[in-house]
Short mmCIF file of N, CA and C in Angstrom, two decimals:
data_model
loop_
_atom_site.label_atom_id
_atom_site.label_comp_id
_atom_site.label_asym_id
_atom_site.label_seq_id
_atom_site.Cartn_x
_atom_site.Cartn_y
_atom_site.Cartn_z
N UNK A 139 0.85 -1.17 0.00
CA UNK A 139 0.00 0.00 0.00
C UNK A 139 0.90 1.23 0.00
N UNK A 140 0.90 1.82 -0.99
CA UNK A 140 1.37 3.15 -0.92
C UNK A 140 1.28 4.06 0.16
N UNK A 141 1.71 5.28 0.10
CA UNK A 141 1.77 6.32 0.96
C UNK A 141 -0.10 7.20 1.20
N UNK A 142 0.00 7.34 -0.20
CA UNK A 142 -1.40 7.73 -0.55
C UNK A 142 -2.32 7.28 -0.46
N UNK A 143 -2.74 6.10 -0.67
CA UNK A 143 -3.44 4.71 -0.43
C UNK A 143 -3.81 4.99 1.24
N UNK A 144 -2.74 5.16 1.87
CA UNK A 144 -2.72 4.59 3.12
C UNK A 144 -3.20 6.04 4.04
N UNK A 145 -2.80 6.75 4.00
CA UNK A 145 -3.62 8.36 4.01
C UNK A 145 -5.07 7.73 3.64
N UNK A 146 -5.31 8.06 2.43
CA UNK A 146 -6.65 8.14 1.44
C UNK A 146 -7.35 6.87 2.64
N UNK A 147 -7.18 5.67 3.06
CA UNK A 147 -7.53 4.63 4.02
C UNK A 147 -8.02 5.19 5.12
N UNK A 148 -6.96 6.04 5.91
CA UNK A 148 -6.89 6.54 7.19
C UNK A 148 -8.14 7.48 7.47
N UNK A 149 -8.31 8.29 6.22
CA UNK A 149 -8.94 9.24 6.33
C UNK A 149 -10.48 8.83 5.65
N UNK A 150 -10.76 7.98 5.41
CA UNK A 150 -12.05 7.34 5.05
C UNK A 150 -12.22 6.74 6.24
N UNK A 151 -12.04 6.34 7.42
CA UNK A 151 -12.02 4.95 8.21
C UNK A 151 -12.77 6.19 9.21
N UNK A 152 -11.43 7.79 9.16
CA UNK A 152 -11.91 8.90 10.52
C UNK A 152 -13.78 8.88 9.87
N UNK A 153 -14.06 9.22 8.65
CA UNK A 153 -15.49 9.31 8.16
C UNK A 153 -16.33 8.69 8.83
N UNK A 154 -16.09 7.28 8.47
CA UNK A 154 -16.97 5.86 9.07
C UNK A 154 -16.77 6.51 10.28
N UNK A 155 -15.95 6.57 11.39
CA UNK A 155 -16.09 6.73 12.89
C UNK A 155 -17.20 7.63 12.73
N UNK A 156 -17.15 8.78 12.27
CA UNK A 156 -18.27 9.90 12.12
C UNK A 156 -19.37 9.42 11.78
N UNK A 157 -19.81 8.82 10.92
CA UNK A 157 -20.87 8.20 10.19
C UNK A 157 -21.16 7.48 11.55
N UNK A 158 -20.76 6.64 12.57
CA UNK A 158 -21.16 5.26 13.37
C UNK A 158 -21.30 6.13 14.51
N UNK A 159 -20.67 6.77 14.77
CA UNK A 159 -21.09 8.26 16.10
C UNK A 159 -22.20 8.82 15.76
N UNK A 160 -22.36 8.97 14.58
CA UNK A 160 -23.57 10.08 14.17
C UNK A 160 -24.97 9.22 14.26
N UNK A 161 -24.89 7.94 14.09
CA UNK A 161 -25.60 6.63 13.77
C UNK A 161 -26.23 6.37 15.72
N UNK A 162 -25.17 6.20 16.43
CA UNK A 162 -24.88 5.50 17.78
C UNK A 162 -25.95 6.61 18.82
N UNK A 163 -25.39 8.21 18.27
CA UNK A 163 -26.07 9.21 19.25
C UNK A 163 -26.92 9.35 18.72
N UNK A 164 -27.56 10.08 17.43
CA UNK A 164 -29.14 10.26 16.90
C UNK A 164 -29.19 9.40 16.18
N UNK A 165 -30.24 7.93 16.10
CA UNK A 165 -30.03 6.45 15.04
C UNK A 165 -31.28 7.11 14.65
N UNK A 166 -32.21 8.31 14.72
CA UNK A 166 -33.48 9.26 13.81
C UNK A 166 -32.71 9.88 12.41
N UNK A 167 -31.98 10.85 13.14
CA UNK A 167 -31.37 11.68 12.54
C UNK A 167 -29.96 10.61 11.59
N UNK A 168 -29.24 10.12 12.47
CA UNK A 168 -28.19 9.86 11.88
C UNK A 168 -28.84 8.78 10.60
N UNK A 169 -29.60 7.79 10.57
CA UNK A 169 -30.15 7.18 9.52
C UNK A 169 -30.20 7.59 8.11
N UNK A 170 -30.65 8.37 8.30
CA UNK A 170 -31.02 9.44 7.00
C UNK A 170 -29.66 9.76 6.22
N UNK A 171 -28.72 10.27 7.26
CA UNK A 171 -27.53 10.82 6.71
C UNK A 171 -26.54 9.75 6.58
N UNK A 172 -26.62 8.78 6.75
CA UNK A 172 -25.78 7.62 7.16
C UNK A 172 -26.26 7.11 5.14
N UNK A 173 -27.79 6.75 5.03
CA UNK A 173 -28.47 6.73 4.05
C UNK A 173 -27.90 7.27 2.75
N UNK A 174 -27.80 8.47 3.13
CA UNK A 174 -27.14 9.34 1.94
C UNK A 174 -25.63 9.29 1.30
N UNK A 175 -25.22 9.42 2.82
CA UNK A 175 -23.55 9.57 1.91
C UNK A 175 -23.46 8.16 1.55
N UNK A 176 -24.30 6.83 2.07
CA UNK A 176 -23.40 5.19 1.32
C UNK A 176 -23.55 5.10 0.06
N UNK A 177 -25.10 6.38 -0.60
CA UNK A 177 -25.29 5.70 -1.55
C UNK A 177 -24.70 6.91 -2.76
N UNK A 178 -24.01 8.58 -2.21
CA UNK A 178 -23.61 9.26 -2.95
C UNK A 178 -22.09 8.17 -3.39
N UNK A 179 -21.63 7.38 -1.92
CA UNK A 179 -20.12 7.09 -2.13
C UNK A 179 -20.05 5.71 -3.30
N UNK A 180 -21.54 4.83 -3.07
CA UNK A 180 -21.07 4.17 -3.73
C UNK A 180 -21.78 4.07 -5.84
N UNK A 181 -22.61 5.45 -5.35
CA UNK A 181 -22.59 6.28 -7.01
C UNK A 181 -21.37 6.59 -7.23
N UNK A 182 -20.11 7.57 -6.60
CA UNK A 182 -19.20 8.21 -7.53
C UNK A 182 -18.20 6.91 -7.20
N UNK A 183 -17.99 5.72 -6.69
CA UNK A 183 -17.30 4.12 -6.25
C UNK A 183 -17.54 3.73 -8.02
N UNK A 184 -19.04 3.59 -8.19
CA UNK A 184 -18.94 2.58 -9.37
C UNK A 184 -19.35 3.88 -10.77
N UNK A 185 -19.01 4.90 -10.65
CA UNK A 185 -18.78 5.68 -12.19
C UNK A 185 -17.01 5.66 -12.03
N UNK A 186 -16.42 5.84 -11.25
CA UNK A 186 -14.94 5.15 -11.03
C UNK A 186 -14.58 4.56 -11.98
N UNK A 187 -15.34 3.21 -11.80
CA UNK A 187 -15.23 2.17 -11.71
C UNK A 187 -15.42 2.39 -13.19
N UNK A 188 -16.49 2.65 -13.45
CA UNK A 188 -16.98 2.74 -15.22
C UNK A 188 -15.76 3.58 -15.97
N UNK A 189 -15.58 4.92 -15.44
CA UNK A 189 -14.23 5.39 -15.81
C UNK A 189 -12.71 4.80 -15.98
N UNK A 190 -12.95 4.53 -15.12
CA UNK A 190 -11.13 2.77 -15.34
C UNK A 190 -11.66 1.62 -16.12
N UNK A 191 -12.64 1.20 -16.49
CA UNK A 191 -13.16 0.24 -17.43
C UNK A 191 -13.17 0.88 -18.69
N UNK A 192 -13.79 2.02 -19.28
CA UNK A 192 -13.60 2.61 -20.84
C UNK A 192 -12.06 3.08 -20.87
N UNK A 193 -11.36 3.85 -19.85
CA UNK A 193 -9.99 4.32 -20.26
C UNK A 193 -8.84 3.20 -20.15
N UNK A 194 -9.50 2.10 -19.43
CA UNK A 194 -7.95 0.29 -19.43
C UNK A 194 -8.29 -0.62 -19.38
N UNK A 195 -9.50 -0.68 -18.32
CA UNK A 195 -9.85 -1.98 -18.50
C UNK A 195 -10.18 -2.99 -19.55
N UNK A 196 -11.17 -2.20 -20.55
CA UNK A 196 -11.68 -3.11 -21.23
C UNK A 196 -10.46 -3.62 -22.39
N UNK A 197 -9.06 -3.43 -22.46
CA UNK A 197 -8.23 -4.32 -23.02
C UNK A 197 -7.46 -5.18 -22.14
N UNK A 198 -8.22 -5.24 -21.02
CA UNK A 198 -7.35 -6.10 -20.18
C UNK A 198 -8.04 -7.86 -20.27
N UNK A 199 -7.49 -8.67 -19.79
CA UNK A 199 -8.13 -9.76 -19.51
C UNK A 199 -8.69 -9.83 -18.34
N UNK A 200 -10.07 -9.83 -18.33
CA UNK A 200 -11.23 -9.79 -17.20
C UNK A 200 -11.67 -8.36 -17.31
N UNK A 201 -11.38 -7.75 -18.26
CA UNK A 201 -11.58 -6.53 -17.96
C UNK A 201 -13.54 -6.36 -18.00
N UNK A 202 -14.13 -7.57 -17.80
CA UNK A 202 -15.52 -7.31 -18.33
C UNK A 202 -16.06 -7.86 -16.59
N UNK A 203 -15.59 -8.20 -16.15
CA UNK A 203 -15.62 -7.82 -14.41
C UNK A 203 -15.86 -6.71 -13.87
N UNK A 204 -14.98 -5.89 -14.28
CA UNK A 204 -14.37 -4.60 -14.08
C UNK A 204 -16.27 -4.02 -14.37
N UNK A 205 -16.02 -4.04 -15.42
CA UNK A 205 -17.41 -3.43 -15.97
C UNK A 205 -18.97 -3.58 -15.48
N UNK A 206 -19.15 -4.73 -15.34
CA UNK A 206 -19.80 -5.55 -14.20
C UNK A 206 -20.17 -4.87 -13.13
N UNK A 207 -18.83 -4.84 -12.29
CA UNK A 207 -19.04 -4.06 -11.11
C UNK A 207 -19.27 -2.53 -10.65
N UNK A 208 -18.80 -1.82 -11.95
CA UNK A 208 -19.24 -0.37 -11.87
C UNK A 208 -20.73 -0.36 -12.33
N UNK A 209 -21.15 -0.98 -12.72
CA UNK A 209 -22.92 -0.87 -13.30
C UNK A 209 -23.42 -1.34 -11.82
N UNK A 210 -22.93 -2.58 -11.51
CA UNK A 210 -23.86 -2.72 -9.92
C UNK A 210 -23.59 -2.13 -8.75
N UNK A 211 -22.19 -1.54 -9.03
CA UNK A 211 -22.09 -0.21 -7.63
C UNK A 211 -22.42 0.71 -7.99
N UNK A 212 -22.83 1.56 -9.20
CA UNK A 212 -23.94 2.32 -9.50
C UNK A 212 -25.26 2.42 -9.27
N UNK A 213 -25.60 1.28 -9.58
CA UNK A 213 -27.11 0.53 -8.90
C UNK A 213 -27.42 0.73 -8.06
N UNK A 214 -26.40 0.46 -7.32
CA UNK A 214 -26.64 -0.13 -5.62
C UNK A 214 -26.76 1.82 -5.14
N UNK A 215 -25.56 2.30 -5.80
CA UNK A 215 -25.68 3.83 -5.04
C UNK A 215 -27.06 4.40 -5.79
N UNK A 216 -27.45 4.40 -6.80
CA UNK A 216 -29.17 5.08 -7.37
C UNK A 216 -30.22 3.97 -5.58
N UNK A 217 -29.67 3.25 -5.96
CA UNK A 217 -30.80 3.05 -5.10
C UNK A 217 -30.64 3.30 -3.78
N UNK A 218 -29.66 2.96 -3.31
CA UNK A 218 -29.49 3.79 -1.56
C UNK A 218 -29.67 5.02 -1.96
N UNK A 219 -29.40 6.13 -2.55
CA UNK A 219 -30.12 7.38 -2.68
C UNK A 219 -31.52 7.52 -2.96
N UNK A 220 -31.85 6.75 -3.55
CA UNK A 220 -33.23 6.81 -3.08
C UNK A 220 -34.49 6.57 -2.39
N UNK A 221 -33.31 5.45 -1.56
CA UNK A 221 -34.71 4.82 -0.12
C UNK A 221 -34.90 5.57 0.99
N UNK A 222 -34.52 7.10 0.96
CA UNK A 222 -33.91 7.39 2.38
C UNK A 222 -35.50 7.92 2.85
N UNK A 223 -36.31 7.98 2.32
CA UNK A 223 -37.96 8.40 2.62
C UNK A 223 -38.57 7.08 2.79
N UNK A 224 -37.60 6.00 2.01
CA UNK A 224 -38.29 4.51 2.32
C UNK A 224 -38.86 4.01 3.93
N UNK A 225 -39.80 3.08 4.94
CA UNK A 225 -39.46 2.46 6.14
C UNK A 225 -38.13 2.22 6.14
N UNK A 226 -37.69 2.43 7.57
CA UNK A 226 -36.42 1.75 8.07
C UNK A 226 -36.48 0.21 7.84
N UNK A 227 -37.34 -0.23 8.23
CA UNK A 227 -37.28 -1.65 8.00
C UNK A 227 -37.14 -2.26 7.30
N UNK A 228 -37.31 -1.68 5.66
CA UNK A 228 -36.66 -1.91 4.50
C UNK A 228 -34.78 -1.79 4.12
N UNK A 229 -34.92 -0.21 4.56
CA UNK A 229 -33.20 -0.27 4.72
C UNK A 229 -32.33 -1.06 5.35
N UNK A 230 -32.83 -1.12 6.78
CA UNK A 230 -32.08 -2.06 7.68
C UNK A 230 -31.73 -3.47 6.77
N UNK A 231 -32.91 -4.13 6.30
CA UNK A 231 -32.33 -5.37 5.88
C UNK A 231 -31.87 -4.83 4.91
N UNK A 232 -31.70 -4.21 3.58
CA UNK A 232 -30.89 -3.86 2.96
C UNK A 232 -29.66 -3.51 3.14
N UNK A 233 -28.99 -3.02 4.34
CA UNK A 233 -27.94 -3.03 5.04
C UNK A 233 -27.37 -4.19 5.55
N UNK A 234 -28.47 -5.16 6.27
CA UNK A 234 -27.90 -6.13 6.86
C UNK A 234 -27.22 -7.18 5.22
N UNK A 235 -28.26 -7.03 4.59
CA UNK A 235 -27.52 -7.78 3.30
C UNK A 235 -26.07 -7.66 2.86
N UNK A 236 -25.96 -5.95 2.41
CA UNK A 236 -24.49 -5.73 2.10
C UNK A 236 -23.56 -5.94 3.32
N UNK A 237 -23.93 -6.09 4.97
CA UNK A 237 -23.07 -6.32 5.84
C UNK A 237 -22.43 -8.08 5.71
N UNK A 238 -23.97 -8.54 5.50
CA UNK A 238 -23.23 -10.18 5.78
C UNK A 238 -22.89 -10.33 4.60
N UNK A 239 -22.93 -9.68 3.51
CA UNK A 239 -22.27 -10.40 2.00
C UNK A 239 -20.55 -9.60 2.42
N UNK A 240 -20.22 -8.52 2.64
CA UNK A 240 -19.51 -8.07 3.05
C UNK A 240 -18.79 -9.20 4.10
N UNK A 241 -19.06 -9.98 5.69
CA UNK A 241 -18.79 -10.50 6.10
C UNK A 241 -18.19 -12.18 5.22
N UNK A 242 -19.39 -12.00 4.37
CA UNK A 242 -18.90 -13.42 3.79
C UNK A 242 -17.63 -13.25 2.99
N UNK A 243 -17.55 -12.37 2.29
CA UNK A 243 -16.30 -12.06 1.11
C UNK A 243 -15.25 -11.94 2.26
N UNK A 244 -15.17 -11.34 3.23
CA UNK A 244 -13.99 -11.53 4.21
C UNK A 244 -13.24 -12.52 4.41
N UNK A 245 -14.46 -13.75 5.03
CA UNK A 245 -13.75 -14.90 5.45
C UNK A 245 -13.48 -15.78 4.30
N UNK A 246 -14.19 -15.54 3.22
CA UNK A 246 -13.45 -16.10 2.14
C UNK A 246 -12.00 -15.87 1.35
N UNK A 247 -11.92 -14.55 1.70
CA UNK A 247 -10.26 -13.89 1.63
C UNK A 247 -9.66 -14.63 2.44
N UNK A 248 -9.82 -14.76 3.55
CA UNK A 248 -8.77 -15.27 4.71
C UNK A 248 -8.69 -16.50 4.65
N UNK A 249 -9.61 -17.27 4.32
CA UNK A 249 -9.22 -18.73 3.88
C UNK A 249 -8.39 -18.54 2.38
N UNK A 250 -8.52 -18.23 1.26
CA UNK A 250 -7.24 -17.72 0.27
C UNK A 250 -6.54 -17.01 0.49
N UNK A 251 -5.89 -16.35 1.49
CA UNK A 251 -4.82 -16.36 2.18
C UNK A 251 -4.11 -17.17 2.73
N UNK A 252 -4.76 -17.62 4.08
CA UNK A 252 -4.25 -18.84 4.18
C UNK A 252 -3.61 -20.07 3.17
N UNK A 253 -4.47 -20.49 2.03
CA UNK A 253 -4.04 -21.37 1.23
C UNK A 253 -2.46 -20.85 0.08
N UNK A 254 -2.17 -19.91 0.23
CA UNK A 254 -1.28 -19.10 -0.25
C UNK A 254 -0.24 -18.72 0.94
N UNK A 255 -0.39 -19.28 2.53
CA UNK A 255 0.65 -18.86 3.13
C UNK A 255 0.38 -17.52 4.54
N UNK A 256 0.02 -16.77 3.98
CA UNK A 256 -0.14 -15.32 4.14
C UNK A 256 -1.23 -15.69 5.69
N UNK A 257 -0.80 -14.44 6.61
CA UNK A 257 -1.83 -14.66 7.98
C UNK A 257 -3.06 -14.19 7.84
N UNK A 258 -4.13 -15.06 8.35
CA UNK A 258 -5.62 -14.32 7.71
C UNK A 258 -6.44 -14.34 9.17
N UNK A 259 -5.94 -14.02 10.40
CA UNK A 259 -6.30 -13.64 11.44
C UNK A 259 -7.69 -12.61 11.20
N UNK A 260 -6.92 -11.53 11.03
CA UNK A 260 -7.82 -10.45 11.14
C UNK A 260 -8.69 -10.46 9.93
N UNK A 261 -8.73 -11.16 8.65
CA UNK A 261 -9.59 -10.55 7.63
C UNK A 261 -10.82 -11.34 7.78
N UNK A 262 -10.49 -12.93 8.72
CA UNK A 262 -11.18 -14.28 9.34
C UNK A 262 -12.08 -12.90 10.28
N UNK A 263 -11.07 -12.47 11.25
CA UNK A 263 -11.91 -11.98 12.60
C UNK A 263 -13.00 -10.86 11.70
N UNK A 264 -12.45 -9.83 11.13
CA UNK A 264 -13.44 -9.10 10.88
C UNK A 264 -14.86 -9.44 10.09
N UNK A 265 -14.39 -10.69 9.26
CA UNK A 265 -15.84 -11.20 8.35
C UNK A 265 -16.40 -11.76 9.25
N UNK A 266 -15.98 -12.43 10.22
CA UNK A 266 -16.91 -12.93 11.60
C UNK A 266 -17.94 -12.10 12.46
N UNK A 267 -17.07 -10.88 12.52
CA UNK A 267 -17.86 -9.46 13.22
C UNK A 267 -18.87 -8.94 12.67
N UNK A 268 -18.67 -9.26 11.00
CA UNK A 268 -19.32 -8.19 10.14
C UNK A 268 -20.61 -9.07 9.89
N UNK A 269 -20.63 -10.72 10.17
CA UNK A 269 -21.63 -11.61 10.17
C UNK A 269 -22.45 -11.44 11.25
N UNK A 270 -21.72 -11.16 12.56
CA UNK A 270 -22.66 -11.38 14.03
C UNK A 270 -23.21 -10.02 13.88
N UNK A 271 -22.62 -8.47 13.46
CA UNK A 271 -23.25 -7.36 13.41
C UNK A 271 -24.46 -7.95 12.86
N UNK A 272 -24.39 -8.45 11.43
CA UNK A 272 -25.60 -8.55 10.40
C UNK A 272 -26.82 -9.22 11.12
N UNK A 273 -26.32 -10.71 12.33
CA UNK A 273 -27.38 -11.29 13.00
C UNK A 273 -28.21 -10.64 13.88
N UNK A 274 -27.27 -9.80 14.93
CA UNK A 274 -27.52 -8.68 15.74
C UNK A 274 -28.46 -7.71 14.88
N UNK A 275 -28.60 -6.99 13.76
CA UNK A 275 -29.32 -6.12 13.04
C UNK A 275 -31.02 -6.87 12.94
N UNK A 276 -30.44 -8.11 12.24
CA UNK A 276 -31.94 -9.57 12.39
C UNK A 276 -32.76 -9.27 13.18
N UNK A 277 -31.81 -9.87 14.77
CA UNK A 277 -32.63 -10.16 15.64
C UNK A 277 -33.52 -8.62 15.86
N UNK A 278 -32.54 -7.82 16.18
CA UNK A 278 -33.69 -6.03 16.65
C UNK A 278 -33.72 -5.43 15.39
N UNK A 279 -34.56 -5.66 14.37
CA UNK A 279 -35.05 -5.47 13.18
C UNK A 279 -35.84 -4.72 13.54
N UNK A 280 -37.29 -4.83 14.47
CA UNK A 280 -38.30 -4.14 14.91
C UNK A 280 -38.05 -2.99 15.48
N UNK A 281 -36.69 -3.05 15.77
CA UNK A 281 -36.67 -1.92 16.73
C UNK A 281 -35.33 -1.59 16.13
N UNK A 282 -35.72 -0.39 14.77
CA UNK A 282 -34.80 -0.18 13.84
C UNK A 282 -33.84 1.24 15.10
N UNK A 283 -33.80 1.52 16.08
CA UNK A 283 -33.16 2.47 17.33
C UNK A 283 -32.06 1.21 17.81
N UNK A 284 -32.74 0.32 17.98
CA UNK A 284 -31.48 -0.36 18.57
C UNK A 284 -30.57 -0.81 17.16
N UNK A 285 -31.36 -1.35 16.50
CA UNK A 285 -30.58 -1.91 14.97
C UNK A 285 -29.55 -0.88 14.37
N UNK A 286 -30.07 0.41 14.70
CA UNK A 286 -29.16 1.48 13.73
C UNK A 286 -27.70 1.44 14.92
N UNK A 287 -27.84 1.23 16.41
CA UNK A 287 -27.04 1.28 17.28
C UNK A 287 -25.80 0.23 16.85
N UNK A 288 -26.47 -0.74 16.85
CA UNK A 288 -25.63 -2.22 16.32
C UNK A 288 -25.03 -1.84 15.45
N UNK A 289 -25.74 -1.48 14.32
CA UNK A 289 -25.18 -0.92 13.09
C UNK A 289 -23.90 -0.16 12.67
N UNK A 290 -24.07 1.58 14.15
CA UNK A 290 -23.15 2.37 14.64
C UNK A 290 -21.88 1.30 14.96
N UNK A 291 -22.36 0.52 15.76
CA UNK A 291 -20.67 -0.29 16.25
C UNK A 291 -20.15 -1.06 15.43
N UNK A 292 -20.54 -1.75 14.38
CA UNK A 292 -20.21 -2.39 13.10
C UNK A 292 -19.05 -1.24 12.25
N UNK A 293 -19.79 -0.31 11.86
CA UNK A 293 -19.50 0.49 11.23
C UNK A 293 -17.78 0.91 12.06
N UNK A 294 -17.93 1.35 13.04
CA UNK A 294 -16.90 1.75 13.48
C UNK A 294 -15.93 0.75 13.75
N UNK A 295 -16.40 -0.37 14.35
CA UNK A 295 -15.27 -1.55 14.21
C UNK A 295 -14.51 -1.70 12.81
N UNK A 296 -15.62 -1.46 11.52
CA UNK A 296 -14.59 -1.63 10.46
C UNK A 296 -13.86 -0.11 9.87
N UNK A 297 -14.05 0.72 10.60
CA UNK A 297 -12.85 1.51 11.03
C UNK A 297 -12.02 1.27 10.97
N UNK A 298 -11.89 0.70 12.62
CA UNK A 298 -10.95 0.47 13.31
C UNK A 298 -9.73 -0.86 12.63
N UNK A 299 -10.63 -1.57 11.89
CA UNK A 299 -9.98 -2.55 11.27
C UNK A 299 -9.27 -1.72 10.17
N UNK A 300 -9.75 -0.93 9.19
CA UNK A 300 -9.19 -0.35 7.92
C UNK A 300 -7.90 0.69 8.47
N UNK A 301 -7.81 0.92 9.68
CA UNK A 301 -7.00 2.03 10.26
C UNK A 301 -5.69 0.91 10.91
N UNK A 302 -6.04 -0.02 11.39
CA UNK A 302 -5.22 -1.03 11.60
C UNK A 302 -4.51 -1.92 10.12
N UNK A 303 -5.04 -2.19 9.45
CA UNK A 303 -4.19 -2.49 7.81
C UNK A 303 -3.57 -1.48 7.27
N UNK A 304 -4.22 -0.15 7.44
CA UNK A 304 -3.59 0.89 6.63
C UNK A 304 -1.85 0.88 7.49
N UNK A 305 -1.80 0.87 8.79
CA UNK A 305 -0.55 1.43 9.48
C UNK A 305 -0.13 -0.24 9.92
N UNK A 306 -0.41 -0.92 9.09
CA UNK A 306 0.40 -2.59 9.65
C UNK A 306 1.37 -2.35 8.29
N UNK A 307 2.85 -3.02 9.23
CA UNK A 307 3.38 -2.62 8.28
C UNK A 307 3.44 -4.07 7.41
N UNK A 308 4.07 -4.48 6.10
CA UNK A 308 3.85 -5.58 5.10
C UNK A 308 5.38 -5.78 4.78
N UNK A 309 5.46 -6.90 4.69
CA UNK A 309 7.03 -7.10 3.76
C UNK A 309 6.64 -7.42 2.44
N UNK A 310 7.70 -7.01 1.55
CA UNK A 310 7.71 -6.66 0.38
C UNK A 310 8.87 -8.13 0.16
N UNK A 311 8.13 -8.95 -0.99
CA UNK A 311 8.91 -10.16 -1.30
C UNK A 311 10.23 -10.00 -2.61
N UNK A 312 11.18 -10.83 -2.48
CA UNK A 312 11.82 -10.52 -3.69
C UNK A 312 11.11 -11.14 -4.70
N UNK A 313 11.37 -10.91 -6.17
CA UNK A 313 11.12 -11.50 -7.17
C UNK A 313 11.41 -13.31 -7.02
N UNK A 314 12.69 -13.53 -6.72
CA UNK A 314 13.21 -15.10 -7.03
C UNK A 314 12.15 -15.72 -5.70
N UNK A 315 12.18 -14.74 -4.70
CA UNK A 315 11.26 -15.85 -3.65
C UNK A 315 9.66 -15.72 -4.41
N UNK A 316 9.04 -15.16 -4.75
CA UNK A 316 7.60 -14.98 -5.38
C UNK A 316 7.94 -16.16 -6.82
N UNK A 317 8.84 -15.95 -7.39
CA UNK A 317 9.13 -17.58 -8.53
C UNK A 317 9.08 -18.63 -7.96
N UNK A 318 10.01 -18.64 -7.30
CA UNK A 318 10.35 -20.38 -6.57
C UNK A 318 9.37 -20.89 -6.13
#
């Protein structure tokens, strides 16, 4: 991870704390706004995305992945921008969805890590967290005050996790050991 990368990390993760504070003290108020910026971030996430797909991707191999995924993180942000007048009880599970699919893609990293060597402690622990948040959201569904609370501490745990990778430091392999 670069210098910039790792800044650009740091300083998205301080957001989320804000976003999960804002969530934790008003879950009325903070909902709404919590609502808004996931789905402005993950509109300008997948026109990105569409932008690196017409200017490289699409001569790459897989580059139709690439493409793929900026149309459905577009999607996904048109439509979180527009549920925020929706019931909570709609959003919530819509949240809890992207949390446990989120949780699942974790622990599936950390097991391909593992099979490659590499320590998958934390990417295991956090898809675990990001699963029990999602159950926790389930169970107090009805009571979208406590759910948005749960929610708040999710959110900030994966903070705390993205602020912890950004400043872990990594060894850098030689070439002949990455051959062999």
């Amino acid at each position: 991870m670069s210098r910039f990368q790792k800044i650009r990390s740091i300083l998205f993760a301080l957001v989320m704390i804000a976003a999960g504070l804002i969530i934790i003290l008003e879950p009325e108020d903070g909902y709404s706004i919590v609502i808004t910026i996931l789905g402005v971030w993950l509109l300008f996430y997948g026109i990105g995305t569409l932008i690196y797909f017409f200017s490289m991707a699409r001569h790459m191999v897989g580059g139709k992945i690439i493409l793929y995924k900026g149309i459905i993180l577009t999607d996904f942000g048109y439509l979180s921008a527009s549920i925020v007048d929706v019931p909570k009880i709609y959003v919530l599970s819509y949240l809890v969805i992207i949390h446990a699919f989120s949780g699942l893609v974790e622990i599936l990293r950390a097991f391909e890590q593992r099979r490659y060597g590499a320590g998958m402690k934390m990417k295991l622990t956090h898809g675990v967290v990001n699963i029990l948040m999602a159950l926790a959201c389930i169970v107090f569904i009805k009571r979208p005050a406590t759910a948005c609370i749960i929610y708040g501490i999710g959110i900030i745990y994966s903070a705390c996790m993205r602020i912890g990778s950004a400043l872990r430091k990594t060894e850098s392999k030689n070439i002949e050991e990455l051959i062999a």
